[in-house]
XYZ file of C-alpha atoms in Angstrom:
514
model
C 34.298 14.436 -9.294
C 31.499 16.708 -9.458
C 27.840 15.826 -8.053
C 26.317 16.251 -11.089
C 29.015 13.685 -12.607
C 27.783 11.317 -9.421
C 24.328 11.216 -9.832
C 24.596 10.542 -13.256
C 27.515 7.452 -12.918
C 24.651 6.293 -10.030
C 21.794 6.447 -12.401
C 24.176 3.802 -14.787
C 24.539 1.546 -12.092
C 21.864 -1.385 -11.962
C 18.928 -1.344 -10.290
C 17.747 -4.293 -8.240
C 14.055 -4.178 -6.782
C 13.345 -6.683 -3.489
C 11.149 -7.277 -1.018
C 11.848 -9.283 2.624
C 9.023 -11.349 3.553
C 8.150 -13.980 6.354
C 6.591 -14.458 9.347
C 6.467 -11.605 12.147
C 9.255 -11.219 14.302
C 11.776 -12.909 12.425
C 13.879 -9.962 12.032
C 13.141 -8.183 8.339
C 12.952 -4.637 9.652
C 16.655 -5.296 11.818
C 17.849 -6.399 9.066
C 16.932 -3.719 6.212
C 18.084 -1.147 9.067
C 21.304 -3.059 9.291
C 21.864 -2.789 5.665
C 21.057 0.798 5.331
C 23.007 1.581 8.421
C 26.519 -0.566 7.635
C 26.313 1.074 3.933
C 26.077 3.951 5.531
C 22.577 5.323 3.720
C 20.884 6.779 6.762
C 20.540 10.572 6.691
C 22.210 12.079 10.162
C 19.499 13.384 10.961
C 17.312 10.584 10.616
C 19.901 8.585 12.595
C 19.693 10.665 15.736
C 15.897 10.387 15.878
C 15.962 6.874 15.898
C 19.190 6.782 18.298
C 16.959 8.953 20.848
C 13.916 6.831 20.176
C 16.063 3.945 20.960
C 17.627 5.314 23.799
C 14.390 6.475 25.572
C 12.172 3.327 24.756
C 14.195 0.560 23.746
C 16.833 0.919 26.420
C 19.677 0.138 23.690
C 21.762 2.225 21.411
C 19.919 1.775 18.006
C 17.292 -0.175 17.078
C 17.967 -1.052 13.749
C 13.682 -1.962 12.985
C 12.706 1.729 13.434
C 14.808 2.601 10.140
C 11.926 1.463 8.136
C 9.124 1.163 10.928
C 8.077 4.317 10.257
C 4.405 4.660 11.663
C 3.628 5.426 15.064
C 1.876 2.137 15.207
C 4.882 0.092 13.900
C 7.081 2.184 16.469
C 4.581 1.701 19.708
C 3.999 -2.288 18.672
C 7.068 -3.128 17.715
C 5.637 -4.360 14.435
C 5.611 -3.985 10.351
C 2.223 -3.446 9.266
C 2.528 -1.152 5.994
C 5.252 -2.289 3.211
C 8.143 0.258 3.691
C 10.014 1.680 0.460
C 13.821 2.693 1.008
C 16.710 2.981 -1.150
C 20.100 2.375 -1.198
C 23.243 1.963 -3.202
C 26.368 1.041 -3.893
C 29.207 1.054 -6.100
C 28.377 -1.885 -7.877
C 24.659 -1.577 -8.264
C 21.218 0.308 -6.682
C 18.669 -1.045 -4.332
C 15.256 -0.564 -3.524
C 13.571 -2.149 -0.893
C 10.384 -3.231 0.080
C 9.795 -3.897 3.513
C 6.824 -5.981 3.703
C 4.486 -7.448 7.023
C 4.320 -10.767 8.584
C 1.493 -10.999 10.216
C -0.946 -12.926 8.601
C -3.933 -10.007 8.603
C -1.938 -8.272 6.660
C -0.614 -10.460 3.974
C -2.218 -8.545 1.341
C 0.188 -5.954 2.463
C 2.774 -8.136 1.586
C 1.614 -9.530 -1.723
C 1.601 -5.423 -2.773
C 5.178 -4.954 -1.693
C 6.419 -8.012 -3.448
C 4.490 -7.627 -6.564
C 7.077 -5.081 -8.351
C 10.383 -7.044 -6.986
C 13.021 -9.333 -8.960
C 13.961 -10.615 -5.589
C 11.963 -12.272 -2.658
C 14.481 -12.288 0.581
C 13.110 -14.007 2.776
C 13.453 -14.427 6.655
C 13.390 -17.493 9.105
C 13.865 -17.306 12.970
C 16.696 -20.066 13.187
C 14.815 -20.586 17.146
C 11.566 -21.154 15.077
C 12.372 -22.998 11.978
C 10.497 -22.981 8.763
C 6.670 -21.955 9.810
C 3.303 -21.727 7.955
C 3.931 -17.552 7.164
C 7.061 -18.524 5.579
C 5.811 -21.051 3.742
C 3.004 -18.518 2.417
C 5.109 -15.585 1.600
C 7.115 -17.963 -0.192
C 4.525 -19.479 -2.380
C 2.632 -15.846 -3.002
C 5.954 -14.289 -3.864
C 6.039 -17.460 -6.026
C 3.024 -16.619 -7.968
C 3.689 -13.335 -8.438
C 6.672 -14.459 -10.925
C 9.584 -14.400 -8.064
C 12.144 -16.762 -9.334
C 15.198 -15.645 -7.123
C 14.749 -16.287 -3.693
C 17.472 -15.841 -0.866
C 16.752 -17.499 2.852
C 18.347 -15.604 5.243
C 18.402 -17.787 8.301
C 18.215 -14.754 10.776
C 19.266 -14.880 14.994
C 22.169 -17.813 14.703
C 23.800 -15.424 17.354
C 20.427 -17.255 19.524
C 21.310 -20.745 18.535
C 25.432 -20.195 19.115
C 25.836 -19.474 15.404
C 25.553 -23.795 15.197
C 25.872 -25.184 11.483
C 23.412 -28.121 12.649
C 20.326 -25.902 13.095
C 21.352 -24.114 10.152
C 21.849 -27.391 8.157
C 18.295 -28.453 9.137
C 16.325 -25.561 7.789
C 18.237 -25.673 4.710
C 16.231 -29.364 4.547
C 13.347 -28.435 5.711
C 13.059 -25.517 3.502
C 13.808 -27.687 0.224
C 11.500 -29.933 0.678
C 8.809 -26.788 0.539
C 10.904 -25.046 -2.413
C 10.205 -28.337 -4.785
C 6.727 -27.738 -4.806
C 6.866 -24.414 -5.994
C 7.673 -23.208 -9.668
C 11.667 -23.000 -10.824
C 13.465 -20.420 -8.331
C 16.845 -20.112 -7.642
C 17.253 -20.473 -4.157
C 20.114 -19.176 -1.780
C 21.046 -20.009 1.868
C 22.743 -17.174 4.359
C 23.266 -18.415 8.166
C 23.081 -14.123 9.849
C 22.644 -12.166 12.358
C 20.747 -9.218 11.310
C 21.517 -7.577 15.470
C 25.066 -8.781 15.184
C 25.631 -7.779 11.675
C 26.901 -11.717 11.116
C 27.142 -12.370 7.336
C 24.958 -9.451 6.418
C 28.201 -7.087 5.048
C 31.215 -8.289 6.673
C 31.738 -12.081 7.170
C 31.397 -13.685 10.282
C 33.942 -14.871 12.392
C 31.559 -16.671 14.562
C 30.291 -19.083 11.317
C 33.532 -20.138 10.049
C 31.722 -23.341 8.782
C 30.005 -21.238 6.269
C 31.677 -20.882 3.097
C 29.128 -18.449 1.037
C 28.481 -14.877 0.013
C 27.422 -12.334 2.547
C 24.446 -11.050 2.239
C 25.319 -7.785 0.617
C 27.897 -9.074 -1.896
C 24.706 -11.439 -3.297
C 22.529 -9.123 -3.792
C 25.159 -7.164 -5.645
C 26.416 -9.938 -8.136
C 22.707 -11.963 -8.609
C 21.588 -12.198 -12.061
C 18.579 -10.906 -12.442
C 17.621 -9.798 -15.705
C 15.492 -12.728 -16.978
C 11.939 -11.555 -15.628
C 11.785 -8.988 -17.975
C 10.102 -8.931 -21.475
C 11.683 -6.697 -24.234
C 10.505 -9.604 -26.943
C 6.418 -8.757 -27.109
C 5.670 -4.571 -27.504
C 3.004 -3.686 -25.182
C 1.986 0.010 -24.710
C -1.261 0.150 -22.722
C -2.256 4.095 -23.480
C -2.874 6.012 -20.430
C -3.572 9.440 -21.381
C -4.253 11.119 -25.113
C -1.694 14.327 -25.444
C -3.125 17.259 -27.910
C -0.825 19.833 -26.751
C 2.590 20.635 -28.304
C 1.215 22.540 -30.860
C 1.537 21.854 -34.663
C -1.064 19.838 -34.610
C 0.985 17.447 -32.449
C -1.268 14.354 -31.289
C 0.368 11.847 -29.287
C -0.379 8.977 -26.802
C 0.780 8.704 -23.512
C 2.047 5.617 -21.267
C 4.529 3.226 -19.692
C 5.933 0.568 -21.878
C 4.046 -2.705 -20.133
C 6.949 -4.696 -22.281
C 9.144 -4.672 -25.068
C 11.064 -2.163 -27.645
C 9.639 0.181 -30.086
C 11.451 1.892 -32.607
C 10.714 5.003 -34.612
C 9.141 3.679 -38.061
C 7.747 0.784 -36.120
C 4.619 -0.756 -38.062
C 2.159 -1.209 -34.966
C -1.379 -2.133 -34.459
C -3.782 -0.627 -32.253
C -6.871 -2.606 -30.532
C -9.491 -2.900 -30.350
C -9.919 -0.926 -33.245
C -7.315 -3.089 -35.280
C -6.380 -0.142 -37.553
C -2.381 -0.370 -38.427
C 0.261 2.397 -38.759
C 3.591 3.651 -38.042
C 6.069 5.401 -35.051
C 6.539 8.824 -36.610
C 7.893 10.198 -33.136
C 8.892 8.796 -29.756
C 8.918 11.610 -27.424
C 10.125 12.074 -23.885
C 10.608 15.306 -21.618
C 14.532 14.826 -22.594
C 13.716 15.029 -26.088
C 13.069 12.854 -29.268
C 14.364 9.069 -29.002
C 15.315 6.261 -31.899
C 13.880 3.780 -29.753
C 12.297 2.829 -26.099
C 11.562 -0.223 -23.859
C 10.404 -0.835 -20.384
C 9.157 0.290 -18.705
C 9.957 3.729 -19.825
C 7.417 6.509 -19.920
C 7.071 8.025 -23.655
C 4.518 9.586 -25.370
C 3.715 7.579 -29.091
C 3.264 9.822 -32.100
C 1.623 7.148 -34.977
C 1.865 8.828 -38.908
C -2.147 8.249 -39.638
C -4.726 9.555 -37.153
C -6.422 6.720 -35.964
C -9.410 7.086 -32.929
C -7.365 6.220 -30.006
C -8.220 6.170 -26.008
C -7.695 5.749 -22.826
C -7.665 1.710 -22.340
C -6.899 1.311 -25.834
C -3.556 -1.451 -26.625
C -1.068 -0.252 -29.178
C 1.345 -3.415 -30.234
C 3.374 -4.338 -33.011
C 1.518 -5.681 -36.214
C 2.696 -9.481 -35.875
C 2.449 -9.876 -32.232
C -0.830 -9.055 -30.400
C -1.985 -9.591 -27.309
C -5.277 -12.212 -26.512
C -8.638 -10.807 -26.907
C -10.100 -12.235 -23.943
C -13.350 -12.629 -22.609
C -12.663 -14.716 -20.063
C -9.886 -16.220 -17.957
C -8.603 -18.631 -15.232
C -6.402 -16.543 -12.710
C -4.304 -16.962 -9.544
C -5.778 -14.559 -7.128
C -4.607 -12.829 -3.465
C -8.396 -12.352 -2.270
C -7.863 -8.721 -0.036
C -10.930 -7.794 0.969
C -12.736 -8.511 4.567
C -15.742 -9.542 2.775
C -15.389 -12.541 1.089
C -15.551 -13.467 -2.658
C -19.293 -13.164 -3.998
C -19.986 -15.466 -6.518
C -21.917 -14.246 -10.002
C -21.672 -10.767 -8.553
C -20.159 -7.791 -10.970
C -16.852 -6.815 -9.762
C -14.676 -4.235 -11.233
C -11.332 -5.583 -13.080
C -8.624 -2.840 -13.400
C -5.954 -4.188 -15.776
C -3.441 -2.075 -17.282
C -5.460 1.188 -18.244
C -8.724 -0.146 -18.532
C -11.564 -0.898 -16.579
C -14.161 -3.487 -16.869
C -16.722 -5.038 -14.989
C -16.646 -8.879 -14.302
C -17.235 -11.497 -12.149
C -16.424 -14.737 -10.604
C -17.771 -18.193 -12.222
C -16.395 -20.316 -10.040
C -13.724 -21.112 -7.318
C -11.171 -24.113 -9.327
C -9.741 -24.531 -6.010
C -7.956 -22.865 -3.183
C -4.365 -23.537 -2.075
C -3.440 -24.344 1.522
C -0.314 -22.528 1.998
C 1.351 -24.888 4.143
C 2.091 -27.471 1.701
C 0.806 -25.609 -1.530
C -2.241 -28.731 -1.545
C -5.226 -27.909 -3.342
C -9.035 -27.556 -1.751
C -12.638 -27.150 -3.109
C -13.829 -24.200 -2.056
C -17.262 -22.440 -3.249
C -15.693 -18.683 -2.110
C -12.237 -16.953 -0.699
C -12.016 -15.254 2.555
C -9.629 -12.936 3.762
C -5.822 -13.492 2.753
C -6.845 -16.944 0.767
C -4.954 -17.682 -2.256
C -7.100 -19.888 -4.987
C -7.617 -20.508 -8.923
C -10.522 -18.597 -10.036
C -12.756 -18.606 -13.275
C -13.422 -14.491 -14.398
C -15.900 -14.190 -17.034
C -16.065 -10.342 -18.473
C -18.486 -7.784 -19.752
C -15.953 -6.623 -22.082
C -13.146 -7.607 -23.448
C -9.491 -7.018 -22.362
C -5.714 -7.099 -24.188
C -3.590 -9.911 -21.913
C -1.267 -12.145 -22.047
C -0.449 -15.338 -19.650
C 1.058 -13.794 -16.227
C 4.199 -15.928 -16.532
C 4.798 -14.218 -20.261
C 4.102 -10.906 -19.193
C 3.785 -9.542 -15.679
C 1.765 -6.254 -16.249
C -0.726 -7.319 -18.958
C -1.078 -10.939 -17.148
C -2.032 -9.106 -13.570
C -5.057 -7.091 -12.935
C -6.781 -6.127 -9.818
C -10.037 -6.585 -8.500
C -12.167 -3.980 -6.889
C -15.745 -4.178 -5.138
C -17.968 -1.155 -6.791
C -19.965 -0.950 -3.773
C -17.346 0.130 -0.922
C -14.215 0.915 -4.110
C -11.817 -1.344 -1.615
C -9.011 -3.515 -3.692
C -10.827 -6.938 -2.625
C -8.371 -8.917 -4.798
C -4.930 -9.377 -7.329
C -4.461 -11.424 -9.653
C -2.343 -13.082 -12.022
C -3.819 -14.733 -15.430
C -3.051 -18.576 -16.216
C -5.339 -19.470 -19.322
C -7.210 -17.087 -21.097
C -10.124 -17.581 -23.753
C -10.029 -14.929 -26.927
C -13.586 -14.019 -27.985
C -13.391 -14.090 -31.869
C -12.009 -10.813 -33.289
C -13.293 -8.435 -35.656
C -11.066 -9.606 -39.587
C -9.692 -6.124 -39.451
C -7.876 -7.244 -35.793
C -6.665 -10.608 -36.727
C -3.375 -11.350 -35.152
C -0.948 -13.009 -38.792
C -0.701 -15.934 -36.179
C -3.799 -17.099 -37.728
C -2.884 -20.285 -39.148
C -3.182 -23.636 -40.210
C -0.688 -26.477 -38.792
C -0.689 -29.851 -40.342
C 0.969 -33.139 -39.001
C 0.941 -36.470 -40.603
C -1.448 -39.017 -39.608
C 1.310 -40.992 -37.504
C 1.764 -38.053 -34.801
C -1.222 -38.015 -33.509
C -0.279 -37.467 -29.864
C 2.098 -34.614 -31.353
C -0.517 -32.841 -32.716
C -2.733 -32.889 -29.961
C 0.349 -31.967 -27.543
C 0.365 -28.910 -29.909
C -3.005 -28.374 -29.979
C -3.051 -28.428 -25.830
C -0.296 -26.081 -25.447
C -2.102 -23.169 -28.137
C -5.320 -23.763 -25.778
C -3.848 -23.237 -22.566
C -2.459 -20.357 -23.870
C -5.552 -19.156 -25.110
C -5.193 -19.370 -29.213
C -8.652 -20.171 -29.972
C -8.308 -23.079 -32.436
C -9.721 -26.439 -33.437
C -8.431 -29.995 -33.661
C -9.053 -32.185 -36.548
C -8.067 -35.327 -37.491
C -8.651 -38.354 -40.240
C -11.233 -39.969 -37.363
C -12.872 -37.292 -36.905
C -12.896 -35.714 -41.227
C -15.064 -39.622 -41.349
C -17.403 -39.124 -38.593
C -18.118 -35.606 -39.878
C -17.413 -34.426 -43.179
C -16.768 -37.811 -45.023
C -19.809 -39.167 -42.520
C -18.036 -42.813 -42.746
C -18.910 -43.155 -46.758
C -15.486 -43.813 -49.141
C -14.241 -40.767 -50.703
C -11.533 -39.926 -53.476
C -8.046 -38.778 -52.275
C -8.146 -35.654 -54.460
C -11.762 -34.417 -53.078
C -10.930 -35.705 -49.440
C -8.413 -33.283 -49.565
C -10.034 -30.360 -50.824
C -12.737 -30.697 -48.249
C -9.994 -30.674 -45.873
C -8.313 -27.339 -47.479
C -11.826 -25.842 -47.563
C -12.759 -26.231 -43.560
C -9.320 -25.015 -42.792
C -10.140 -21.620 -45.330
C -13.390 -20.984 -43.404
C -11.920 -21.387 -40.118
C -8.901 -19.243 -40.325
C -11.218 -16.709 -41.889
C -13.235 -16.328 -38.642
C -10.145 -15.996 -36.654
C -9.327 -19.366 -35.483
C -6.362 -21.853 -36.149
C -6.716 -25.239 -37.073
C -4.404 -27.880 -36.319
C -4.888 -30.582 -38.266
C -3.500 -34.529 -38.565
C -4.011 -35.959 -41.785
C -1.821 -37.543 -44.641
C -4.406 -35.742 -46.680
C -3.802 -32.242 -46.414
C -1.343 -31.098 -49.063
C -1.414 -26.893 -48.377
C-alpha cells in the first residue's frame, strides 16, 4: 500500500480527543509515555534522547514521563506544569492527547487542556486513594461538558496488584461521581511503570475481568457531545478576494450542517438569505458541519463582519444581555466586582462585568459557599451583565457558543473561562425575531404544567410571560364580571401585543380559543 493510500485510510479512522487529569504524581505523564511507547508512536530519534536523559539522570532505562514532559522545568522537577499535546493512532481509531498538570497552581492549566476533549482519564495513586485534586479535576472536567470519564487506578504494582484496595476506590470514587452531572464512568486497576492493563492484560490482576486501557479508548462511544442539530457559524474573517466579484465569509462551524441553498439568517442585523457557495481550499462542497473550516458565499449582499452570527432562519441563537455562568477564575488577582472586563466569545468581543458571585463550589464535595469574589483556581456561579449584546446558547446545548473567556483589559491576562447556564435575551429588533415567537395555551386545570413550561423557556432564556385566569382578574378583568366572548378577545389581544415585541406568552386559561 502506498503512503499516500495510508495517510488517507488514517485520516478515515476516528478521532478521539482526551485529556488525563488528577492530582500530581499520580502517574499521567508514565502513563501517556507508556501508551505512545507500547504503540510504538515515538520517533527514534526522540526515543534515544529520552533513553540518554534517562540513563544519565534517572538512573533507569526510560522514563516513560519525559515523553510528554517536554520543558526543561518539567524535566529538572520531575513535574507537568504546561498541558502537553501528542498524537497517536491506531488501526481502529486516532488519538490526541492532552496531558494536563496536577498541581493545584496550575489548575487553570488543566481546565485549558480538558476544555476541547470527549474524554476525561483520570488518575488515582492506588497508595493515596481518592484526594481533593482528583475530586477537582473531576468536577471541572465535569463542567466543561465531560460525560465519559475513565479512572485509571494507577501503581497497583505498589499495593501487590490487591483487588481490595482497588475495590475501595471504586467506592469511594462513586460516592463523589453521584454528585456530579450524568457521566459514564469506567474503572481500570494499572500499572502505568509495569505496563499492567494499559495494552496487554495483566497477569498479575487476574481478578479483573475488564478492558485494558487501550482497547477502551478504542471501542468508547463517543459521539453524543457534538451538535450537528442547531447551525452556528460565528464569522471570523470577511474574504473579498477570488475575483469575480467573489465575497465570502470566513469561519469554523461552532455547530451544525449547512447545505448549499440553505435559507439562513444573519445577526444582529437579522437580514435573511441563501448558501449560494460553500467553499473550501479542496474545492466547492454540497454541504458542511463541524467544526469544519469553510468560507460562506450568501446570494444577496448583506453588511456582514467580524463578530457577526450567521444561523439558519428557524433556529437562532439568544440575544443576550446578560447571563449566569460557571466560571474557572485564572487570574492571580482576584475577581473585581462591577469592574469592566473583556468577554471574548466566539469571534466577538465585548466588555462586561461581574454582578455578583451566586456562589462558589468547594471542590471536595461539590458543596456550595457565599462568596463576595473568586481567587485563584476557584470555581463559582457568576452573574455577567454586558455592554453589548452577544449570540449564545446554554453551555450544555452548545459547547463553543455557551463558553467564552474572560480577560482583564488592564494587564490582557485570561483571568477567567466560562461556561453559560441561563441567559437573559434583551428584546430584538422585529426584523431579528426568532419564528419561535409564540403563544402556548393550556387549559385552566394544568396549572402546574404550564408553569413547569413556563420555568423551563426561562431558564433557558426565552424571554416570555406567564398568564393565567387569576391573574387576567386581578389585571385586565380587575375582579369585575365579564362576557366569555370579550374575556377572550382581551386575552387574544395581550397575547398579539406581546409576541409582537418579541416575547412568548404562555398562557392557562379555558378562555383562549386561538
Amino acid at each position: 500500500m502506498s503512503s499516500e493510500s495510508l495517510i488517507e485510510q488514517n485520516q478515515n479512522i476516528d478521532l478521539l480527543r482526551f485529556a488525563t487529569a488528577g492530582s500530581v504524581d499520580d502517574g499521567k505523564s508514565t502513563l501517556i509515555g507508556r501508551l505512545l511507547y507500547d504503540s510504538k508512536s515515538i520517533f527514534e530519534d526522540q526515543l534515544h534522547t529520552i533513553k540518554t536523559f534517562s540513563r544519565t539522570h534517572r538512573n533507569q532505562e526510560i522514563d516513560y514521563s519525559l515523553v510528554t514532559d517536554g520543558l526543561k522545568s518539567e524535566r529538572e522537577q520531575g513535574i507537568t506544569i504546561d498541558v502537553a499535546y501528542r498524537f497517536f493512532s491506531t488501526p481502529k481509531r486516532r488519538f490526541i492527547i492532552a496531558d494536563t498538570p496536577g498541581h493545584e497552581q496550575y489548575t487553570r492549566n488543566m481546565a485549558t487542556g480538558a476544555s476541547n476533549a470527549s474524554l476525561a482519564l483520570i488518575l488515582i495513586d492506588a497508595r493515596n486513594g481518592v484526594v481533593t485534586q482528583t475530586k477537582r479535576h473531576s468536577f471541572i472536567s465535569s463542567l466543561l461538558g465531560i460525560r465519559n470519564f475513565v479512572i485509571a487506578v494507577n501503581k497497583m504494582d505498589l499495593v501487590d496488584y490487591s483487588q481490595e484496595v482497588f475495590e475501595s476506590i471504586v467506592s469511594e470514587f462513586n460516592a463523589f461521581a453521584d454528585k456530579l452531572a450524568d457521566e459514564s464512568v469506567y474503572y481500570i486497576p494499572i500499572s502505568a511503570l509495569e505496563g499492567d492493563n494499559v495494552i496487554e492484560r495483566s497477569e498479575n490482576m487476574p481478578w479483573y475481568k475488564g478492558s485494558t486501557l487501550l482497547d477502551y479508548l478504542e471501542n468508547v462511544n463517543v459521539s453524543g457531545g457534538r451538535n450537528l442539530n442547531d447551525f452556528r457559524f460565528p464569522v471570523q474573517y470577511v474574504n473579498w478576494g477570488g475575483g469575480d466579484d467573489f465575497r465570502g465569509y470566513c469561519g469554523t462551524i461552532a455547530s451544525g450542517v449547512v447545505h448549499k441553498g440553505d435559507k439562513i439568517r444573519v445577526l444582529p442585523s437579522g437580514k435573511t438569505s441563501k448558501v449560494s457557495r460553500i467553499v473550501t481550499y479542496d474545492g466547492y462542497l454540497d454541504y458542511a458541519f463541524a467544526p469544519m473550516a469553510v468560507t460562506l458565499c450568501l446570494e444577496d449582499d448583506i453588511d456582514i463582519s467580524r463578530g457577526d452570527m450567521i444561523a439558519k432562519v428557524d433556529d437562532l441563537p439568544a440575544i443576550a444581555g446578560s447571563f449566569e455562568a460557571n466560571i474557572v477564575w485564572m487570574d492571580n488577582t482576584p475577581m473585581e466586582i462591577g469592574k469592566d472586563y473583556l468577554i471574548k466569545h466566539t469571534t466577538s468581543m465585548v466588555k462586561g462585568n461581574f454582578e455578583e458571585v451566586i456562589h462558589e463550589f468547594d471542590p471536595d464535595d461539590i458543596s456550595m459557599k457565599s462568596s463576595k469574589s473568586l481567587g485563584l483556581n476557584s470555581i463559582g456561579k457568576v452573574k455577567v451583565e454586558l455592554k453589548s449584546p452577544v449570540f449564545a446558547d446554554i453551555y450544555s446545548k452548545n459547547r463553543v457558543t455557551g463558553s467564552f473567556i474572560v480577560i482583564d483589559p488592564h494587564t490582557n491576562q485570561t483571568a477567567a473561562a466560562g461556561m453559560v447556564t441561563k441567559y437573559k435575551q434583551v428584546s430584538p429588533d422585529k426584523s431579528c425575531k426568532s419564528a419561535k415567537i409564540r403563544v402556548i395555551s393550556y387549559p385552566a386545570d394544568k396549572k402546574e404544567e404550564a408553569k413547569a413550561k413556563y420555568d423551563r423557556l426561562s431558564m433557558h432564556g426565552t424571554h416570555c410571560i406567564y398568564v393565567d385566569d387569576d391573574l387576567l382578574k386581578e389585571t385586565l378583568r380587575k375582579g369585575k364580571p365579564v362576557d366569555s366572548d370579550e374575556y377572550s378577545e382581551m386575552i387574544e389581544n395581550l397575547c398579539k401585543i406581546v409576541t409582537q415585541s418579541g416575547v412568548s406568552v404562555v398562557v392557562c386559561s379555558d378562555h383562549f380559543k386561538s
